[in-house]
Short mmCIF file of N, CA and C in Angstrom, two decimals:
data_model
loop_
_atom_site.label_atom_id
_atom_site.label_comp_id
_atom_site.label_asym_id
_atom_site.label_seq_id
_atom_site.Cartn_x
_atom_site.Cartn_y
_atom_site.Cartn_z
N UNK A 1 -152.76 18.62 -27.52
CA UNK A 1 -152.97 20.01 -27.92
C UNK A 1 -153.54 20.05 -29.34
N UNK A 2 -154.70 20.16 -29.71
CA UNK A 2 -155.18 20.60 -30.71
C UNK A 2 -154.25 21.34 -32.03
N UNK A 3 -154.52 21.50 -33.07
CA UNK A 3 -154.11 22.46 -34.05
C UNK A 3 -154.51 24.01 -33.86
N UNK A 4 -154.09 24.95 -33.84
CA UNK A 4 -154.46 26.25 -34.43
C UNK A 4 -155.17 26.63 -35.89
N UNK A 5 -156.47 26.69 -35.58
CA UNK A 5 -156.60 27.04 -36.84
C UNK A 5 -156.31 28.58 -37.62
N UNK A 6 -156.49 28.91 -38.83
CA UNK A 6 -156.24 30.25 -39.16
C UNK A 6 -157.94 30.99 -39.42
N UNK A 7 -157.91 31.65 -38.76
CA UNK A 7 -159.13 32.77 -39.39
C UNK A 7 -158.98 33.58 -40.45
N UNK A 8 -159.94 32.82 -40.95
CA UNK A 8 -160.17 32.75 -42.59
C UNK A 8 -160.14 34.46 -42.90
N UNK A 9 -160.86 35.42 -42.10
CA UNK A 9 -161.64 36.11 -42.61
C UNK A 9 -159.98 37.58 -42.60
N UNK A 10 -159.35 36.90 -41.70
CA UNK A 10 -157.87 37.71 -41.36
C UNK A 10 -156.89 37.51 -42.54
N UNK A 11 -157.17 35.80 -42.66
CA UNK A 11 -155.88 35.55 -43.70
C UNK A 11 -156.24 36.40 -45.10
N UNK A 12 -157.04 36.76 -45.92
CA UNK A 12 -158.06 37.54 -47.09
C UNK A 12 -157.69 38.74 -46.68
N UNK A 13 -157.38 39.43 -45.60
CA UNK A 13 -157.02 40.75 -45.32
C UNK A 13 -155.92 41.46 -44.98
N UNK A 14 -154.64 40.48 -44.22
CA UNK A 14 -153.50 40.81 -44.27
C UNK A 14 -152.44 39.57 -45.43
N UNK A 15 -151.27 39.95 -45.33
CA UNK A 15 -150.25 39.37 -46.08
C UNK A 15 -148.61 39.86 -44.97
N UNK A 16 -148.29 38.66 -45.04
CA UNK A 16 -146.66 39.15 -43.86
C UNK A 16 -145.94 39.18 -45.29
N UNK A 17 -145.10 40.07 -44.88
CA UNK A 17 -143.59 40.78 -45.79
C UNK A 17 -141.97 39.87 -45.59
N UNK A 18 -141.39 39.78 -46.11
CA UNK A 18 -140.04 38.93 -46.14
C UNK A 18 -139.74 39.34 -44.32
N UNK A 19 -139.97 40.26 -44.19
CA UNK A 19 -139.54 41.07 -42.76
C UNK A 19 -140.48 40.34 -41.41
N UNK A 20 -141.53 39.94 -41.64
CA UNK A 20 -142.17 39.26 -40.57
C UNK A 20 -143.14 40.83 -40.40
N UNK A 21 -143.15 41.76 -40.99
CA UNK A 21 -144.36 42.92 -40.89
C UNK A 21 -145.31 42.25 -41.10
N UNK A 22 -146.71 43.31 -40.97
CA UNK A 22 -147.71 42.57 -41.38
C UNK A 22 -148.40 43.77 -42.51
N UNK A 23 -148.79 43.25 -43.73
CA UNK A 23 -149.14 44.44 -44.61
C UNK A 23 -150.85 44.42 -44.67
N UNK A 24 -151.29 45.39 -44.97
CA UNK A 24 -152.71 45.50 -45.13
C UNK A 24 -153.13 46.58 -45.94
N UNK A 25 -154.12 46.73 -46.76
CA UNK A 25 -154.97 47.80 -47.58
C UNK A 25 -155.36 49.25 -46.76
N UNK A 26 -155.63 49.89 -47.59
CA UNK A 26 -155.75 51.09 -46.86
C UNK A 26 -157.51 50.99 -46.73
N UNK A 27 -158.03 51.59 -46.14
CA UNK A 27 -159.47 51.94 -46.20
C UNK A 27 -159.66 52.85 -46.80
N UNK A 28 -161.00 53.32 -47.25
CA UNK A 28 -161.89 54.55 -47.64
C UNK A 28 -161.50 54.74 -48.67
N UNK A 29 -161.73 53.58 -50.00
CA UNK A 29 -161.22 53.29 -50.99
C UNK A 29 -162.89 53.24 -52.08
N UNK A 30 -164.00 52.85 -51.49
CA UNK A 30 -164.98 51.88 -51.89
C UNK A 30 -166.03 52.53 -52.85
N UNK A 31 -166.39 54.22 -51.87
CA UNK A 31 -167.68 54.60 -52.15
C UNK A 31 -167.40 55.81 -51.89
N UNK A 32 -168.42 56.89 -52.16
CA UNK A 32 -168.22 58.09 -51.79
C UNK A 32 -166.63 59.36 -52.12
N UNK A 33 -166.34 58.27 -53.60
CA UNK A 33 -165.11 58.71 -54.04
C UNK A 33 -165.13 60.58 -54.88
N UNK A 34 -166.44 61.11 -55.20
CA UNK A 34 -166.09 62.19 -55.37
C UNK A 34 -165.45 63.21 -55.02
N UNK A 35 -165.49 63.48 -53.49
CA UNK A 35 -165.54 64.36 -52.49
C UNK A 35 -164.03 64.02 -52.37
N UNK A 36 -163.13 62.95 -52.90
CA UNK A 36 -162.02 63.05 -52.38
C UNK A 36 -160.99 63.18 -53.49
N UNK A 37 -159.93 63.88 -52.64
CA UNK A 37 -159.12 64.04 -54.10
C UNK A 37 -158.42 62.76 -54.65
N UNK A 38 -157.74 63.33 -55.97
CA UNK A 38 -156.72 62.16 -56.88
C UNK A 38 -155.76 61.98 -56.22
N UNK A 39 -155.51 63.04 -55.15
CA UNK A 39 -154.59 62.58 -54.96
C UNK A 39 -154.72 61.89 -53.58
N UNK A 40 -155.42 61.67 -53.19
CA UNK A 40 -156.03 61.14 -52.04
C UNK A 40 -156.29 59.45 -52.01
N UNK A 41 -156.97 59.49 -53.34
CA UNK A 41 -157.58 58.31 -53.38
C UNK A 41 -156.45 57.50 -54.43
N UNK A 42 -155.44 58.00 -54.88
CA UNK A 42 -154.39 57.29 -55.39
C UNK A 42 -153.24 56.90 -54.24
N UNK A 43 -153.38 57.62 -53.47
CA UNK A 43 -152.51 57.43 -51.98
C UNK A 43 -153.06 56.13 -51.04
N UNK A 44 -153.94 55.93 -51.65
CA UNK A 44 -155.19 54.27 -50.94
C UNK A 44 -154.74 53.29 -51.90
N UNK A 45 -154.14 53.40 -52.99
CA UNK A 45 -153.65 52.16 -54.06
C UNK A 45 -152.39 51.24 -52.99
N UNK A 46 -151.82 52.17 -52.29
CA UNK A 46 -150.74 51.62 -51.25
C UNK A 46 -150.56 51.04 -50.58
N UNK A 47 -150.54 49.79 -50.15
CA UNK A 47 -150.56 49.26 -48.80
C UNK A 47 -149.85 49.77 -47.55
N UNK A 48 -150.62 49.59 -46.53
CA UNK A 48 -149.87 50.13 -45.28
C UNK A 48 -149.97 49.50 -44.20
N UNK A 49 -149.07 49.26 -43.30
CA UNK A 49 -148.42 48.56 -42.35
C UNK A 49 -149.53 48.68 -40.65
N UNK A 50 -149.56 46.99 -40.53
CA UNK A 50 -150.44 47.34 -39.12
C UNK A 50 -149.71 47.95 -37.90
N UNK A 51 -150.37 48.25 -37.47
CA UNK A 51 -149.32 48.95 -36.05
C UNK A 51 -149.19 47.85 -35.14
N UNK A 52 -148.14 48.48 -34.57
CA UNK A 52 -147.47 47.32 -33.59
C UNK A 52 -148.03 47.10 -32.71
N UNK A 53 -149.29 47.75 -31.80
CA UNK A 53 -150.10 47.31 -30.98
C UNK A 53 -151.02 46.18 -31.46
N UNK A 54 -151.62 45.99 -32.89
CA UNK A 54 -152.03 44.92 -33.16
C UNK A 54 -151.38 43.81 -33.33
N UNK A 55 -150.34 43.57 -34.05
CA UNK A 55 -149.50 42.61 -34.52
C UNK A 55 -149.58 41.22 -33.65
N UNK A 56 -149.45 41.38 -32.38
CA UNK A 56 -149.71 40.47 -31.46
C UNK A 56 -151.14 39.67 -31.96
N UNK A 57 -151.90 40.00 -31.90
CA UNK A 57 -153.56 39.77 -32.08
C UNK A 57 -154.18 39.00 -33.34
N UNK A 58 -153.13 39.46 -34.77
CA UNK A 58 -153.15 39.12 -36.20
C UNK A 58 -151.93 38.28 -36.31
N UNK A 59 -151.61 37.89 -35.63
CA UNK A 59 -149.94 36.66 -36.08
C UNK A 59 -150.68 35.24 -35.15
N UNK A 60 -151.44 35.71 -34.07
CA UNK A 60 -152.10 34.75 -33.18
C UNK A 60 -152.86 33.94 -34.15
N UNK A 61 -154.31 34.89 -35.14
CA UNK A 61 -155.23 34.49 -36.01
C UNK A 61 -154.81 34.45 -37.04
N UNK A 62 -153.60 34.51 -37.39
CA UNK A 62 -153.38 33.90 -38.53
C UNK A 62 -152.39 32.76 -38.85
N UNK A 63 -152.07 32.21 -37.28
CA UNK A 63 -151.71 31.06 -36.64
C UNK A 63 -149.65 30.90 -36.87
N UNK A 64 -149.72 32.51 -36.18
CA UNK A 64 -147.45 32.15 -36.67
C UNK A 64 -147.54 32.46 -35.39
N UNK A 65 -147.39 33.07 -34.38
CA UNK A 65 -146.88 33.44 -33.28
C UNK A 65 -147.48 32.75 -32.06
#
């Protein structure tokens, strides 16, 4: 049986939590920041949690599950 490797491009985008969650950045952070509010775009400084329909899919490629 071969090794698992990790996809690179997944591991740069999530981070797992003491909890076995999986954490990730918010989007719509980048460009087009006028139009949105402070308080909007300070609410994107946050990280937020993948949903549990993915989790399966991102623990695979990032080689734990």
């Amino acid at each position: 049986m071969p090794k698992v490797k990790t996809h690179k491009g997944t591991a740069k985008r999530f981070k797992l939590t003491g909890t076995g969650k999986i954490k990730r950045a918010k989007a719509f952070k980048s460009h087009i920041l006028e139009k949105k509010s402070p308080k909007r775009k300070r609410n994107f400084r946050h990280d937020g949690l993948v949903h549990e329909s993915d989790v399966k899919v991102i623990k695979k490629q990032l080689g734990i599950g």
